[in-house]
Coordinates of C-alpha atoms in Angstrom, one line a residue:
M1 CA -24.5 -15.6 18.1
K2 CA -22.6 -13.0 16.0
F3 CA -24.1 -10.6 13.5
S4 CA -22.2 -12.4 10.8
D5 CA -24.1 -15.6 11.6
I6 CA -27.4 -13.9 10.5
P7 CA -28.3 -13.7 6.8
G8 CA -28.7 -10.1 5.5
Q9 CA -30.2 -7.3 7.6
Q10 CA -27.1 -5.2 7.2
K11 CA -28.7 -1.8 7.9
I12 CA -30.3 -3.1 11.1
K13 CA -26.9 -4.5 12.2
E14 CA -25.2 -1.2 11.4
L15 CA -27.8 0.7 13.5
F16 CA -27.2 -1.6 16.5
I17 CA -23.4 -1.2 16.2
K18 CA -23.7 2.6 15.8
T19 CA -26.0 3.2 18.8
T20 CA -23.9 0.9 21.0
K21 CA -20.7 2.6 20.2
E22 CA -22.3 6.0 20.8
G23 CA -23.8 4.9 24.1
R24 CA -27.4 5.6 22.8
I25 CA -29.0 2.2 23.5
P26 CA -32.8 2.6 24.0
H27 CA -33.9 0.7 27.1
A28 CA -37.0 -0.9 25.6
Q29 CA -36.9 -2.0 21.9
L30 CA -39.4 -3.9 19.9
F31 CA -38.2 -6.2 17.1
N32 CA -41.3 -6.4 14.9
G33 CA -41.5 -8.8 11.9
P34 CA -42.0 -12.4 10.8
N35 CA -39.9 -15.0 12.6
G36 CA -38.2 -15.9 9.3
Y37 CA -36.8 -12.4 9.0
G38 CA -34.4 -13.1 11.9
T39 CA -36.0 -11.1 14.7
L40 CA -35.0 -13.4 17.6
A41 CA -31.5 -14.1 16.1
L42 CA -30.9 -10.3 15.8
A43 CA -32.0 -9.7 19.4
I44 CA -29.5 -12.4 20.6
A45 CA -26.7 -11.1 18.4
Y46 CA -27.4 -7.5 19.6
A47 CA -27.2 -8.7 23.2
Q48 CA -24.0 -10.5 22.5
Y49 CA -22.4 -7.4 20.9
I50 CA -23.4 -5.2 23.9
L51 CA -22.0 -7.7 26.4
C52 CA -18.9 -8.6 24.4
E53 CA -15.6 -7.9 26.2
D54 CA -13.6 -7.3 23.0
K55 CA -15.9 -5.7 20.5
K56 CA -14.6 -5.6 16.9
E57 CA -15.4 -2.9 14.4
N58 CA -18.5 -4.6 13.0
D59 CA -19.3 -7.5 15.3
S60 CA -18.7 -9.2 18.6
C61 CA -15.5 -11.1 18.9
G62 CA -17.1 -14.5 19.4
I63 CA -14.4 -15.8 21.6
C64 CA -14.3 -13.8 24.9
P65 CA -15.9 -15.4 28.0
S66 CA -19.0 -13.4 27.5
C67 CA -19.5 -14.4 23.9
Y68 CA -18.8 -18.0 24.8
K69 CA -21.5 -18.0 27.5
I70 CA -24.0 -16.3 25.2
S71 CA -23.2 -18.9 22.5
K72 CA -24.7 -21.4 24.9
L73 CA -27.4 -19.0 26.1
E74 CA -26.0 -19.3 29.6
H75 CA -24.7 -15.8 30.3
P76 CA -25.9 -14.7 33.8
D77 CA -26.8 -11.2 32.6
L78 CA -28.8 -12.4 29.6
H79 CA -32.3 -13.5 30.5
F80 CA -35.2 -14.9 28.4
S81 CA -38.9 -14.8 28.9
F82 CA -41.3 -16.7 26.5
P83 CA -44.7 -18.3 26.5
V84 CA -45.0 -21.4 28.6
N85 CA -47.6 -23.8 29.8
K86 CA -47.8 -27.2 31.4
S87 CA -45.6 -29.7 29.5
Q88 CA -44.1 -33.1 30.1
Y89 CA -40.7 -31.5 29.8
T90 CA -41.2 -29.0 32.7
E91 CA -38.2 -29.6 34.9
I92 CA -38.7 -27.1 37.7
T93 CA -41.3 -24.7 39.0
N94 CA -41.0 -21.6 41.2
S95 CA -41.5 -21.7 45.0
K96 CA -45.2 -21.7 44.5
G97 CA -45.3 -24.5 42.1
E98 CA -45.9 -22.2 39.1
I99 CA -44.5 -22.8 35.6
I100 CA -42.2 -20.0 34.4
S101 CA -39.7 -19.6 31.5
D102 CA -36.9 -21.1 33.6
S103 CA -39.0 -24.3 33.9
L104 CA -38.3 -24.9 30.3
I105 CA -35.0 -23.1 29.8
R106 CA -33.2 -26.3 28.7
K107 CA -35.7 -26.9 25.9
W108 CA -35.5 -23.2 24.9
R109 CA -31.8 -23.4 24.5
E110 CA -32.1 -26.6 22.4
Q111 CA -34.8 -24.9 20.3
V112 CA -32.7 -21.8 19.6
L113 CA -29.4 -23.5 19.1
T114 CA -30.1 -26.7 17.2
L115 CA -32.2 -25.4 14.3
K116 CA -30.4 -24.0 11.2
P117 CA -30.2 -21.1 11.1
N118 CA -30.2 -20.6 14.8
G119 CA -33.1 -18.8 16.3
Y120 CA -35.5 -19.1 13.3
F121 CA -38.7 -20.8 14.4
T122 CA -42.4 -20.1 15.0
E123 CA -44.7 -20.1 18.0
K124 CA -46.1 -23.4 16.7
D125 CA -42.6 -24.9 16.5
W126 CA -42.0 -24.0 20.1
Y127 CA -45.3 -25.5 21.3
N128 CA -44.5 -28.7 19.4
T129 CA -41.1 -28.8 21.0
I130 CA -42.5 -28.6 24.6
N131 CA -45.4 -30.9 23.6
L132 CA -48.3 -28.6 24.2
G133 CA -51.7 -30.0 23.1
K134 CA -53.2 -28.7 19.8
N135 CA -55.7 -26.6 21.7
S136 CA -53.2 -25.3 24.3
Q137 CA -51.3 -22.0 24.1
G138 CA -48.4 -20.6 26.1
N139 CA -48.6 -17.4 28.0
I140 CA -46.4 -15.0 30.0
S141 CA -48.1 -14.9 33.3
R142 CA -48.1 -12.9 36.6
A143 CA -45.8 -15.5 38.0
E144 CA -43.4 -14.9 35.2
A145 CA -43.6 -11.1 35.8
N146 CA -42.7 -11.6 39.5
E147 CA -39.7 -13.7 38.4
I148 CA -38.6 -11.0 36.0
I149 CA -38.8 -8.4 38.7
R150 CA -36.8 -10.6 41.1
K151 CA -34.0 -11.3 38.5
L152 CA -33.6 -7.7 37.4
S153 CA -33.5 -6.4 41.0
Y154 CA -30.0 -7.8 41.4
K155 CA -26.9 -6.1 40.2
S156 CA -25.4 -7.5 37.0
F157 CA -23.1 -10.4 37.6
E158 CA -20.3 -9.0 35.3
G159 CA -20.8 -5.3 35.9
G160 CA -22.3 -4.4 32.5
Y161 CA -25.8 -4.5 31.1
K162 CA -28.6 -6.8 32.3
I163 CA -30.6 -7.8 29.2
L164 CA -34.0 -9.4 29.0
I165 CA -35.3 -10.8 25.7
I166 CA -39.0 -11.3 25.8
W167 CA -40.1 -13.5 22.9
L168 CA -43.8 -13.1 21.8
P169 CA -44.8 -10.3 24.3
E170 CA -48.3 -10.5 22.7
R171 CA -48.8 -13.6 24.9
M172 CA -48.3 -11.5 28.0
N173 CA -51.5 -11.3 30.0
E174 CA -52.8 -8.1 31.6
A175 CA -51.9 -9.0 35.1
A176 CA -48.3 -9.6 34.1
A177 CA -48.2 -6.4 32.0
N178 CA -49.5 -4.3 34.9
A179 CA -46.9 -5.8 37.2
L180 CA -44.1 -4.9 34.8
L181 CA -45.2 -1.5 33.5
K182 CA -43.1 0.6 36.0
L183 CA -40.1 -1.6 35.3
F184 CA -40.4 -1.1 31.6
E185 CA -40.9 2.6 32.0
E186 CA -38.2 3.3 34.5
P187 CA -35.7 0.5 34.6
A188 CA -32.5 0.5 36.7
E189 CA -29.4 1.8 35.0
K190 CA -28.0 -0.5 32.3
T191 CA -31.2 -2.6 32.1
L192 CA -32.3 -3.4 28.6
F193 CA -35.5 -5.0 27.3
L194 CA -35.6 -6.5 23.9
F195 CA -39.2 -7.5 22.8
V196 CA -39.4 -9.9 19.8
T197 CA -42.8 -10.1 18.1
A198 CA -44.4 -11.4 14.9
D199 CA -47.6 -9.6 15.6
S200 CA -47.3 -6.2 17.3
D201 CA -51.0 -5.5 16.7
S202 CA -51.9 -8.2 19.2
M203 CA -49.7 -6.7 22.0
L204 CA -51.2 -4.9 24.9
K205 CA -51.1 -1.2 24.1
T206 CA -49.7 -0.3 27.5
I207 CA -46.6 -2.4 26.7
L208 CA -46.4 -1.4 23.0
S209 CA -46.4 2.3 23.9
R210 CA -43.4 1.9 26.1
T211 CA -41.1 0.5 23.4
Q212 CA -39.1 1.9 20.5
I213 CA -40.4 -0.1 17.5
L214 CA -38.0 -1.5 14.9
N215 CA -39.8 -3.0 11.9
I216 CA -37.5 -5.7 10.7
P217 CA -37.6 -5.8 6.8
P218 CA -37.4 -8.9 4.6
I219 CA -34.0 -10.4 4.0
D220 CA -32.5 -9.5 0.7
T221 CA -32.5 -12.2 -2.0
E222 CA -28.7 -12.3 -2.4
S223 CA -28.2 -13.0 1.3
I224 CA -30.8 -15.8 1.4
Y225 CA -29.1 -17.3 -1.7
K226 CA -25.7 -17.2 0.0
Y227 CA -27.0 -18.9 3.0
L228 CA -28.8 -21.6 1.0
S229 CA -25.9 -22.2 -1.4
D230 CA -23.5 -22.6 1.6
T231 CA -25.9 -25.3 2.9
Y232 CA -27.3 -27.1 -0.1
E233 CA -25.6 -28.4 -3.3
D234 CA -28.3 -27.6 -5.9
K235 CA -27.4 -24.0 -6.7
E236 CA -30.1 -23.6 -9.3
K237 CA -32.7 -24.5 -6.8
C238 CA -31.1 -22.2 -4.2
A239 CA -31.4 -19.3 -6.6
A240 CA -35.0 -20.0 -7.5
I241 CA -36.1 -20.4 -3.9
A242 CA -34.2 -17.4 -2.7
R243 CA -36.3 -15.3 -5.1
M244 CA -39.6 -17.1 -4.1
S245 CA -39.0 -16.9 -0.3
G246 CA -40.2 -13.3 0.0
G247 CA -37.2 -12.5 2.2
D248 CA -38.1 -15.2 4.8
C249 CA -35.2 -17.4 5.5
M250 CA -37.2 -19.9 7.4
K251 CA -39.6 -20.3 4.5
A252 CA -36.6 -20.7 2.1
V253 CA -35.2 -23.6 4.2
D254 CA -38.6 -25.2 4.4
M255 CA -39.0 -25.0 0.6
M256 CA -35.5 -26.5 0.1
E257 CA -36.3 -29.5 2.2
D258 CA -39.9 -30.0 1.1
N259 CA -40.3 -32.8 -1.4
T260 CA -44.1 -32.6 -1.7
D261 CA -43.7 -30.3 -4.8
N262 CA -42.6 -33.4 -6.8
E263 CA -45.9 -35.0 -6.2
N264 CA -47.8 -31.8 -6.9
F265 CA -45.9 -31.3 -10.1
E266 CA -46.8 -34.8 -11.3
L267 CA -50.5 -34.1 -10.5
F268 CA -50.5 -30.7 -12.2
S269 CA -48.7 -31.9 -15.4
S270 CA -50.9 -35.0 -15.7
L271 CA -54.0 -32.9 -15.3
M272 CA -52.9 -30.4 -18.0
R273 CA -52.0 -33.2 -20.4
L274 CA -55.4 -34.9 -19.9
C275 CA -57.1 -31.5 -20.4
Y276 CA -55.2 -30.9 -23.6
T277 CA -56.2 -34.3 -25.0
V278 CA -59.8 -33.9 -23.7
N279 CA -59.5 -37.3 -22.1
H280 CA -62.7 -37.3 -20.0
L281 CA -62.3 -40.8 -18.6
G282 CA -58.7 -40.0 -17.7
L283 CA -59.8 -36.8 -16.0
I284 CA -62.4 -38.7 -13.9
E285 CA -59.7 -41.2 -12.9
W286 CA -57.4 -38.3 -12.0
A287 CA -60.1 -36.7 -9.9
E288 CA -60.7 -40.0 -8.0
N289 CA -57.0 -40.4 -7.4
I290 CA -56.6 -36.9 -5.8
A291 CA -59.8 -37.3 -3.9
G292 CA -58.2 -40.1 -2.0
L293 CA -55.5 -37.8 -0.6
G294 CA -55.8 -35.9 2.7
R295 CA -57.6 -32.6 2.6
E296 CA -54.4 -30.6 3.4
S297 CA -52.5 -32.3 0.6
Q298 CA -55.4 -31.4 -1.8
K299 CA -55.3 -27.8 -0.8
N300 CA -51.5 -27.7 -1.0
F301 CA -51.8 -29.0 -4.6
L302 CA -54.3 -26.4 -5.6
T303 CA -52.2 -23.6 -4.1
Y304 CA -49.1 -25.0 -5.8
S305 CA -51.0 -25.1 -9.1
L306 CA -52.1 -21.5 -8.8
N307 CA -48.4 -20.5 -8.6
L308 CA -47.6 -22.5 -11.8
L309 CA -50.6 -20.8 -13.6
R310 CA -49.1 -17.5 -12.5
E311 CA -45.7 -18.5 -14.0
S312 CA -47.3 -19.6 -17.2
Y313 CA -49.2 -16.4 -17.6
I314 CA -46.0 -14.4 -16.9
L315 CA -44.3 -16.1 -19.8
S316 CA -47.4 -15.7 -21.9
V317 CA -47.4 -11.9 -21.6
G318 CA -43.6 -11.8 -22.2
V319 CA -42.0 -10.9 -18.9
P320 CA -39.8 -14.0 -18.2
E321 CA -37.4 -11.9 -16.0
I322 CA -39.9 -12.2 -13.1
S323 CA -40.4 -15.9 -13.4
Y324 CA -39.3 -17.9 -10.4
I325 CA -39.4 -21.5 -11.6
Y326 CA -36.5 -23.8 -12.5
G327 CA -35.7 -27.5 -13.4
K328 CA -38.5 -29.8 -14.6
E329 CA -41.2 -27.2 -13.7
A330 CA -39.5 -24.7 -16.0
E331 CA -39.1 -27.3 -18.7
F332 CA -42.8 -28.1 -18.6
I333 CA -44.1 -24.5 -18.3
N334 CA -41.9 -23.3 -21.2
K335 CA -43.9 -25.7 -23.5
F336 CA -47.2 -25.3 -21.7
Y337 CA -47.5 -21.5 -21.3
P338 CA -49.1 -20.7 -24.7
F339 CA -52.3 -22.3 -23.4
I340 CA -52.6 -19.9 -20.5
H341 CA -53.6 -16.4 -21.7
Y342 CA -55.9 -13.4 -21.1
K343 CA -59.0 -15.3 -22.3
N344 CA -58.8 -18.1 -19.7
I345 CA -56.5 -17.0 -16.8
V346 CA -59.3 -15.4 -14.8
Y347 CA -61.6 -18.4 -15.2
L348 CA -58.9 -20.9 -14.4
T349 CA -57.8 -19.0 -11.3
E350 CA -61.4 -18.8 -10.0
E351 CA -61.9 -22.5 -10.5
F352 CA -58.8 -23.4 -8.5
E353 CA -59.7 -20.9 -5.7
K354 CA -63.3 -22.2 -5.7
A355 CA -62.0 -25.8 -5.2
I356 CA -60.0 -24.6 -2.2
R357 CA -63.0 -22.9 -0.7
D358 CA -65.2 -26.0 -1.3
L359 CA -62.6 -28.2 0.4
S360 CA -62.3 -25.8 3.3
S361 CA -66.1 -26.1 3.7
N362 CA -65.7 -29.9 4.0
G363 CA -67.3 -30.6 0.6
N364 CA -67.2 -34.1 -1.0
A365 CA -63.7 -34.2 -2.5
K366 CA -64.6 -36.6 -5.3
I367 CA -67.5 -34.4 -6.5
I368 CA -65.4 -31.3 -6.1
F369 CA -62.5 -32.7 -8.2
I370 CA -64.6 -34.3 -10.9
H371 CA -66.4 -31.0 -11.5
F372 CA -63.1 -29.1 -11.2
A373 CA -61.2 -31.3 -13.7
L374 CA -63.9 -31.2 -16.3
S375 CA -64.3 -27.5 -16.0
I376 CA -60.6 -26.9 -16.4
S377 CA -60.5 -29.1 -19.5
K378 CA -62.9 -26.8 -21.3
Q379 CA -60.5 -23.8 -20.9
I380 CA -57.1 -25.2 -21.7
R381 CA -57.4 -25.3 -25.4
K382 CA -59.5 -22.1 -25.6
V383 CA -57.9 -19.6 -28.1

């Protein structure tokens, strides 16, 4: 994985290149940030650059034997440690029958290399891949720590750095951490630890204090747009979602491929038309219809609607330059926004948020939505 394969993060890439060229590579670095910012991908690309046999000015070459092996995550001097647990996909155990990262390394390689972009996934995605139960969680255990110590006690196979990428070190238990503290603090020469976390606050302080922390920033909008527009045909949608993604490439891809907003838009627009015409029977029918959906779908609709209310109010107060809608949503909101103003926006927002809370408390969906729809209708034509 080359730096050029990763959307944005130019300053971080430049820092890695500079410290590598100057021979100032910190032995324990923590990549801290949401998975969608590219933390794992950056760690792998950084490792590839360090181990590359023919480094270019701003990237690894991508074709030398070392780069080729890393492209398959099979380089003998690049190791991975990540949360594991019992899984139907476990292929091997260690000599004591314990499950360690190598037990699921084939699944790990598939997880990293088959998703687009490579290396962008969540802890939940990983557990789904290895088929852990809903109430199960992976961990980095003492057995894993012993395996790390064993691996890193050998000389590097190719005479350069030995690199260990630890994904989600917050899942490391205390026994494992205690076993590894000395290694993290005083590693052998040319041994590098790259920790990748989405939640540094949950890490054991004894581990956190031994790392140099890099807070990975959101990806810039232009880079996300370029990635999306190279992948999807709808350029207008790419531009809108790039702005709405908050710098999270994984979120942007999910939004591009999510078709539920079509259903949510139909529910929202029909609700607002019924409110405008004060069609009480229609509103009750609308409420009964949405009450028949699943609870998560109902909450998704309410969250989606809050965003459209925000967009309407933005147009109402005259700042369209920060509006993030497009297509049929924009067409509808451009006609609808005069009915959302300072006299009703607070009340409307509170009603939507109250409905979310009531649903989360397992309230009766039919009662909730009938009350909700009738309450909203009183405000839409308020001037």
